């Protein structure tokens, strides 16, 4: 095997490692799984859906404040040194509700701590490592890795729902905590590595220059970037998009059971959404290496708006599965686009800090969406009004994506 092929082979191996490890992250195990616990927690403690959804809101707000710091730590110390302690802390906090929660404030504090102290277990460190290995095939590499993240949204609902139905909601939290430790920690400790200095991206030379004039290796001052129109345009796009998509995700199971589906079937609808995320992240990653990422993204976002619109019509059973597929297509594109466009517009050397800022925008929408959906249900007795609102903001994000400036693409 030649040196070039060896580096390429190792790069794809790193992608596979990251894909599996990312499936156990806070987004899947804490935020994505919260909807499965809404009814059991409400039945035991008498909390309403808006109150329980505050756990996701507070967690994502604290994560939004923490993730820019994590980005700078990753750029300075490397991914593994941030990931390992973060995963252990996250798993410990995830087990805590099973042992200590008897009041709503305790649940909320735990989720706030997950957002703050478990921030380094999210996708950012994994994606930073992947960008050191790839250039012209970066979109596909990110897509495959984020497809692994989507696997968590696919296997967590049936797994956690089975444990909850059989052993109770406390056992559900313990199960997820155990999986996070036993899967992610060994993979990160033994296998996850940045590309060797001076050898990364051998298969595709580092010659990218972004549309803003920044090369892959140019270090940018953060303050001027924060004042730029481009960054705030990206900020708004991902805030709007995540508000609509993750509001739906967090309430999918209770929404479907309200309409007469069993908890098992409702969990399968959410699992279908997760499967769509896996497939679309890989496919979208492949497409954005060939075509304009902004056009691919806008099409995906519009398809997801159609899916949310189908849910707003009160669908159940087979149409609900189809709606989940449409929504999953866009959820499979959003993080791919966030990571890809960050690396193209701002360069690998600035990936951690810029991605941290933009990921905060994503988290703002992710935090507000679940609470808005829960509040809308408590106010109107259904999700129809907030679902229609979600359709509108997703369409706005699609239009804004089309208006993004061009970036310079590299050849392979």
Coordinates of C-alpha atoms in Angstrom, one line a residue:
X1 CA 0.0 0.0 0.0
X2 CA 1.5 3.4 -1.0
X3 CA 1.8 6.2 1.5
X4 CA -1.0 8.1 -0.2
X5 CA -3.4 5.1 -0.2
X6 CA -2.4 4.3 3.4
X7 CA -3.4 7.8 4.6
X8 CA -6.7 7.6 2.6
X9 CA -7.4 4.2 4.1
X10 CA -6.7 5.4 7.6
X11 CA -8.9 8.4 7.1
X12 CA -11.9 6.3 6.2
X13 CA -11.2 4.1 9.2
X14 CA -11.4 7.3 11.4
X15 CA -14.7 8.2 9.8
X16 CA -16.1 4.8 10.7
X17 CA -14.9 5.1 14.3
X18 CA -16.4 8.6 14.6
X19 CA -19.7 7.4 13.1
X20 CA -20.3 4.7 15.7
X21 CA -19.1 6.8 18.7
X22 CA -21.2 9.8 17.7
X23 CA -24.4 7.7 17.8
X24 CA -24.1 7.7 21.6
X25 CA -23.9 11.5 22.0
X26 CA -26.0 13.9 24.1
X27 CA -28.1 14.9 21.1
X28 CA -29.4 11.3 20.7
X29 CA -29.3 10.0 24.2
X30 CA -30.4 13.0 26.2
X31 CA -32.2 15.4 23.9
X32 CA -33.6 12.9 21.3
X33 CA -34.7 10.4 23.9
X34 CA -36.5 12.9 26.1
X35 CA -39.7 12.5 24.2
X36 CA -39.8 8.9 25.2
X37 CA -39.8 9.9 28.9
X38 CA -42.4 12.7 28.6
X39 CA -45.5 10.6 29.4
X40 CA -43.9 8.3 32.0
X41 CA -42.5 11.3 33.9
X42 CA -45.9 13.1 33.6
X43 CA -47.8 10.1 34.9
X44 CA -45.5 9.6 37.9
X45 CA -45.0 13.2 38.9
X46 CA -47.9 15.2 37.4
X47 CA -45.7 17.4 35.3
X48 CA -47.1 18.7 32.0
X49 CA -45.3 18.5 28.6
X50 CA -44.2 22.1 28.6
X51 CA -42.5 21.7 32.0
X52 CA -40.7 18.5 31.0
X53 CA -39.7 20.0 27.6
X54 CA -37.9 22.7 29.6
X55 CA -35.2 20.1 30.3
X56 CA -34.3 20.1 26.6
X57 CA -34.5 23.9 26.4
X58 CA -32.3 24.5 29.4
X59 CA -29.8 21.8 28.3
X60 CA -29.4 23.2 24.8
X61 CA -29.1 26.8 26.1
X62 CA -26.3 25.8 28.4
X63 CA -24.8 23.8 25.6
X64 CA -25.0 26.8 23.3
X65 CA -23.0 28.8 25.8
X66 CA -20.5 26.1 26.4
X67 CA -19.8 24.9 22.8
X68 CA -17.7 27.9 21.7
X69 CA -15.4 27.2 24.6
X70 CA -15.2 23.5 23.6
X71 CA -14.4 24.6 20.0
X72 CA -11.4 26.6 21.2
X73 CA -10.3 23.8 23.5
X74 CA -10.4 21.3 20.7
X75 CA -8.4 23.6 18.4
X76 CA -5.8 23.9 21.2
X77 CA -5.6 20.5 22.8
X78 CA -7.0 18.1 20.2
X79 CA -10.2 16.1 20.1
X80 CA -9.4 13.1 22.3
X81 CA -8.3 15.1 25.3
X82 CA -11.7 16.9 25.2
X83 CA -13.8 13.9 24.3
X84 CA -12.8 11.3 26.9
X85 CA -13.6 13.2 30.1
X86 CA -16.7 14.7 28.5
X87 CA -18.1 11.3 27.6
X88 CA -17.6 10.0 31.1
X89 CA -19.2 13.0 32.7
X90 CA -22.1 12.9 30.2
X91 CA -22.8 9.2 31.0
X92 CA -22.7 9.8 34.7
X93 CA -25.2 12.7 34.4
X94 CA -27.4 10.6 32.2
X95 CA -27.7 7.9 34.9
X96 CA -28.5 10.5 37.5
X97 CA -32.3 10.9 36.8
X98 CA -32.7 7.2 37.6
X99 CA -31.2 7.7 41.1
X100 CA -32.1 11.1 42.3
X101 CA -35.0 12.8 40.4
X102 CA -38.1 13.3 42.5
X103 CA -38.8 17.0 41.6
X104 CA -38.9 18.9 38.4
X105 CA -36.0 21.3 39.4
X106 CA -33.7 18.3 39.8
X107 CA -34.4 17.0 36.3
X108 CA -33.8 20.5 34.9
X109 CA -30.5 20.9 36.8
X110 CA -29.3 17.6 35.5
X111 CA -30.1 18.5 31.9
X112 CA -28.4 21.9 32.4
X113 CA -25.2 20.1 33.6
X114 CA -25.4 17.8 30.6
X115 CA -25.4 20.8 28.4
X116 CA -22.4 22.4 30.2
X117 CA -20.2 19.5 31.3
X118 CA -21.1 17.1 28.6
X119 CA -20.7 19.6 25.8
X120 CA -17.4 18.0 24.6
X121 CA -19.2 14.7 23.9
X122 CA -21.1 16.2 21.0
X123 CA -20.1 16.1 17.3
X124 CA -17.7 19.0 17.2
X125 CA -14.5 17.1 18.3
X126 CA -15.2 14.2 16.0
X127 CA -15.8 16.5 13.0
X128 CA -12.7 18.5 13.7
X129 CA -10.7 15.3 13.5
X130 CA -12.3 14.2 10.3
X131 CA -11.5 17.6 8.6
X132 CA -7.8 17.0 9.2
X133 CA -8.0 13.8 7.1
X134 CA -10.1 15.1 4.1
X135 CA -10.4 17.9 1.7
X136 CA -12.2 17.3 -1.6
X137 CA -14.1 14.3 -0.2
X138 CA -14.8 16.1 3.0
X139 CA -18.5 16.3 2.3
X140 CA -18.8 12.5 1.9
X141 CA -16.6 11.9 5.0
X142 CA -18.7 14.2 7.1
X143 CA -21.9 12.7 5.7
X144 CA -20.9 9.2 6.6
X145 CA -19.8 10.2 10.1
X146 CA -23.0 12.1 10.7
X147 CA -24.9 9.1 9.4
X148 CA -23.5 7.3 12.4
X149 CA -24.9 10.1 14.5
X150 CA -28.2 9.4 12.9
X151 CA -28.0 5.8 13.9
X152 CA -28.5 6.9 17.5
X153 CA -31.9 8.5 16.5
X154 CA -32.8 5.1 14.8
X155 CA -31.9 2.6 17.6
X156 CA -32.5 4.7 20.7
X157 CA -36.3 4.9 20.4
X158 CA -37.1 1.1 20.2
X159 CA -34.3 0.3 22.7
X160 CA -35.3 2.8 25.3
X161 CA -39.0 2.3 24.7
X162 CA -38.7 -1.4 25.3
X163 CA -36.7 -0.8 28.5
X164 CA -39.2 1.8 29.7
X165 CA -42.2 -0.4 29.0
X166 CA -40.6 -3.4 30.6
X167 CA -38.6 -2.0 33.5
X168 CA -39.7 1.6 33.9
X169 CA -38.3 5.0 32.9
X170 CA -35.5 4.9 35.5
X171 CA -34.1 1.8 33.9
X172 CA -34.3 3.6 30.5
X173 CA -31.9 6.3 31.7
X174 CA -29.5 3.7 33.2
X175 CA -29.5 1.7 29.9
X176 CA -28.6 4.7 27.8
X177 CA -25.8 5.7 30.2
X178 CA -24.3 2.2 30.1
X179 CA -24.4 2.1 26.3
X180 CA -22.7 5.6 26.1
X181 CA -19.8 4.5 28.2
X182 CA -19.2 1.0 26.8
X183 CA -19.4 2.1 23.1
X184 CA -17.8 5.6 22.9
X185 CA -15.0 5.5 25.4
X186 CA -13.1 2.5 24.0
X187 CA -13.4 3.7 20.4
X188 CA -12.2 7.2 21.2
X189 CA -9.4 6.1 23.5
X190 CA -7.9 3.4 21.3
X191 CA -8.6 4.5 17.8
X192 CA -9.6 8.2 17.2
X193 CA -6.6 10.2 16.0
X194 CA -6.0 13.4 14.0
X195 CA -4.1 13.1 10.8
X196 CA -0.3 13.0 11.4
X197 CA 1.2 16.5 11.0
X198 CA 2.2 17.1 7.4
X199 CA 0.5 13.9 6.2
X200 CA -3.2 14.7 6.4
X201 CA -5.3 15.0 3.3
X202 CA -2.5 13.5 1.1
X203 CA -5.1 12.2 -1.3
X204 CA -6.4 15.7 -1.9
X205 CA -3.8 18.4 -1.4
X206 CA -4.6 21.3 0.9
X207 CA -5.3 24.0 -1.7
X208 CA -8.7 25.2 -0.7
X209 CA -9.4 28.9 -0.5
X210 CA -12.7 30.0 0.9
X211 CA -15.0 32.5 -0.8
X212 CA -14.0 35.0 1.9
X213 CA -10.4 34.7 1.0
X214 CA -9.3 32.4 3.9
X215 CA -7.1 29.4 3.2
X216 CA -7.5 26.2 5.0
X217 CA -4.4 27.0 7.2
X218 CA -5.1 30.7 7.8
X219 CA -6.0 31.5 11.4
X220 CA -8.7 34.1 11.6
X221 CA -9.4 36.6 14.4
X222 CA -12.8 35.7 15.8
X223 CA -14.1 39.3 16.4
X224 CA -14.2 40.4 12.8
X225 CA -15.9 37.2 11.8
X226 CA -18.5 37.7 14.5
X227 CA -19.3 41.1 12.8
X228 CA -19.7 39.6 9.3
X229 CA -23.0 39.3 7.4
X230 CA -22.1 35.7 6.3
X231 CA -21.8 34.4 9.9
X232 CA -25.1 35.9 11.0
X233 CA -26.9 34.6 7.9
X234 CA -25.7 31.1 8.7
X235 CA -26.6 31.7 12.3
X236 CA -30.3 32.5 11.5
X237 CA -30.6 29.7 9.0
X238 CA -29.7 27.0 11.5
X239 CA -31.6 28.6 14.3
X240 CA -34.8 28.6 12.3
X241 CA -34.3 25.1 10.9
X242 CA -33.5 23.5 14.2
X243 CA -36.5 25.1 15.9
X244 CA -38.9 23.4 13.5
X245 CA -37.1 20.1 13.1
X246 CA -36.2 19.3 16.7
X247 CA -39.4 20.6 18.1
X248 CA -41.1 17.9 16.0
X249 CA -38.5 15.3 17.1
X250 CA -38.9 15.8 20.8
X251 CA -42.7 15.4 20.6
X252 CA -43.0 12.8 18.0
X253 CA -43.9 9.9 20.3
X254 CA -46.5 11.7 22.5
X255 CA -47.9 13.3 19.3
X256 CA -48.5 9.9 17.7
X257 CA -49.8 8.2 20.8
X258 CA -52.3 11.1 21.2
X259 CA -53.6 10.1 17.8
X260 CA -54.2 6.5 18.8
X261 CA -50.9 4.8 18.0
X262 CA -49.4 2.4 20.5
X263 CA -46.1 3.5 22.3
X264 CA -44.2 0.8 20.3
X265 CA -45.6 2.0 16.9
X266 CA -45.0 5.6 17.8
X267 CA -41.4 4.8 18.7
X268 CA -41.0 3.1 15.3
X269 CA -42.2 6.3 13.6
X270 CA -39.4 8.2 15.4
X271 CA -37.0 5.4 14.6
X272 CA -38.0 5.7 10.9
X273 CA -37.0 9.4 11.1
X274 CA -33.6 8.2 12.6
X275 CA -33.1 5.8 9.7
X276 CA -33.8 8.5 7.2
X277 CA -31.2 10.7 8.9
X278 CA -28.6 7.9 8.5
X279 CA -29.3 7.4 4.8
X280 CA -29.7 11.1 3.9
X281 CA -26.5 12.2 5.7
X282 CA -24.4 9.9 3.7
X283 CA -26.2 10.7 0.4
X284 CA -26.2 14.4 1.1
X285 CA -22.5 14.3 2.0
X286 CA -21.9 12.6 -1.4
X287 CA -24.0 15.2 -3.3
X288 CA -22.3 18.3 -1.7
X289 CA -19.0 17.2 -3.0
X290 CA -20.4 17.2 -6.5
X291 CA -22.9 20.1 -6.5
X292 CA -23.5 23.4 -4.7
X293 CA -24.1 22.6 -1.0
X294 CA -26.4 25.5 -0.7
X295 CA -28.7 24.2 -3.4
X296 CA -28.7 20.7 -2.1
X297 CA -29.5 21.9 1.4
X298 CA -32.4 24.2 0.3
X299 CA -34.1 21.3 -1.6
X300 CA -33.7 19.0 1.5
X301 CA -35.1 21.7 3.7
X302 CA -38.2 22.2 1.5
X303 CA -38.8 18.4 1.5
X304 CA -38.8 18.4 5.3
X305 CA -41.2 21.3 5.4
X306 CA -43.6 19.1 3.4
X307 CA -43.1 16.4 6.0
X308 CA -44.0 18.7 8.8
X309 CA -47.0 19.9 6.9
X310 CA -48.2 16.3 6.6
X311 CA -48.0 15.9 10.3
X312 CA -49.9 19.2 10.7
X313 CA -52.8 17.7 8.8
X314 CA -53.3 15.1 11.6
X315 CA -51.9 12.1 9.8
X316 CA -51.3 8.8 11.6
X317 CA -50.0 5.3 10.7
X318 CA -48.5 5.0 7.1
X319 CA -48.7 8.7 6.2
X320 CA -46.9 9.4 9.5
X321 CA -44.0 7.1 8.5
X322 CA -43.8 9.0 5.2
X323 CA -43.7 12.3 7.0
X324 CA -40.9 11.0 9.2
X325 CA -38.9 10.1 6.1
X326 CA -39.3 13.6 4.7
X327 CA -38.3 15.2 8.0
X328 CA -35.4 12.9 8.4
X329 CA -34.0 14.0 5.0
X330 CA -33.6 17.5 6.2
X331 CA -32.3 16.5 9.7
X332 CA -29.8 14.5 7.8
X333 CA -28.6 17.6 5.9
X334 CA -28.5 20.3 8.5
X335 CA -25.4 19.2 10.6
X336 CA -23.6 18.1 7.4
X337 CA -24.1 21.5 6.0
X338 CA -23.1 23.3 9.2
X339 CA -19.8 21.4 9.3
X340 CA -19.1 21.5 5.6
X341 CA -19.8 25.2 5.1
X342 CA -17.8 26.1 8.2
X343 CA -14.8 24.3 6.8
X344 CA -15.2 25.8 3.3
X345 CA -15.9 29.4 4.3
X346 CA -13.5 29.6 7.2
X347 CA -10.9 26.8 6.8
X348 CA -9.8 23.9 9.0
X349 CA -7.5 26.0 11.2
X350 CA -10.6 27.9 12.4
X351 CA -13.0 25.0 12.4
X352 CA -13.4 24.5 16.2
X353 CA -14.1 28.1 17.1
X354 CA -16.4 29.0 14.2
X355 CA -18.3 25.7 14.3
X356 CA -18.7 26.3 18.0
X357 CA -20.4 29.7 17.4
X358 CA -22.6 28.4 14.6
X359 CA -23.5 25.2 16.5
X360 CA -24.7 27.6 19.2
X361 CA -27.2 28.9 16.7
X362 CA -28.4 25.4 16.0
X363 CA -28.8 24.8 19.7
X364 CA -30.8 27.9 20.3
X365 CA -33.5 26.6 17.9
X366 CA -33.1 23.2 19.3
X367 CA -33.7 24.5 22.8
X368 CA -36.7 26.7 22.0
X369 CA -38.4 24.2 19.7
X370 CA -39.3 21.5 22.3
X371 CA -40.6 24.0 24.8
X372 CA -42.7 25.8 22.1
X373 CA -44.2 22.5 21.0
X374 CA -45.0 21.6 24.6
X375 CA -46.5 25.0 25.4
X376 CA -48.6 24.9 22.2
X377 CA -50.0 21.6 23.2
X378 CA -50.9 22.8 26.7
X379 CA -52.4 26.0 25.2
X380 CA -54.4 24.6 22.3
X381 CA -54.7 20.9 23.1
X382 CA -53.0 19.9 19.9
X383 CA -49.8 20.4 17.9
X384 CA -51.4 21.7 14.7
X385 CA -50.6 25.5 15.3
X386 CA -47.0 25.0 16.2
X387 CA -46.5 22.5 13.3
X388 CA -47.7 25.1 10.8
X389 CA -45.3 27.6 12.4
X390 CA -42.5 25.1 12.0
X391 CA -43.4 24.8 8.3
X392 CA -43.0 28.5 7.8
X393 CA -39.7 28.9 9.5
X394 CA -38.2 25.9 7.7
X395 CA -39.2 27.4 4.3
X396 CA -37.6 30.7 5.4
X397 CA -34.4 28.9 6.2
X398 CA -34.4 27.2 2.8
X399 CA -34.7 30.6 1.0
X400 CA -31.9 32.1 3.1
X401 CA -29.7 29.1 2.3
X402 CA -30.1 29.8 -1.5
X403 CA -28.9 33.4 -0.9
X404 CA -25.6 32.3 0.7
X405 CA -22.4 33.3 -1.2
X406 CA -20.4 30.9 -3.3
X407 CA -17.4 29.0 -1.9
X408 CA -14.4 27.7 -3.8
X409 CA -14.5 24.0 -4.4
X410 CA -11.5 21.8 -4.8
X411 CA -10.8 18.9 -7.2
X412 CA -9.7 15.4 -6.3

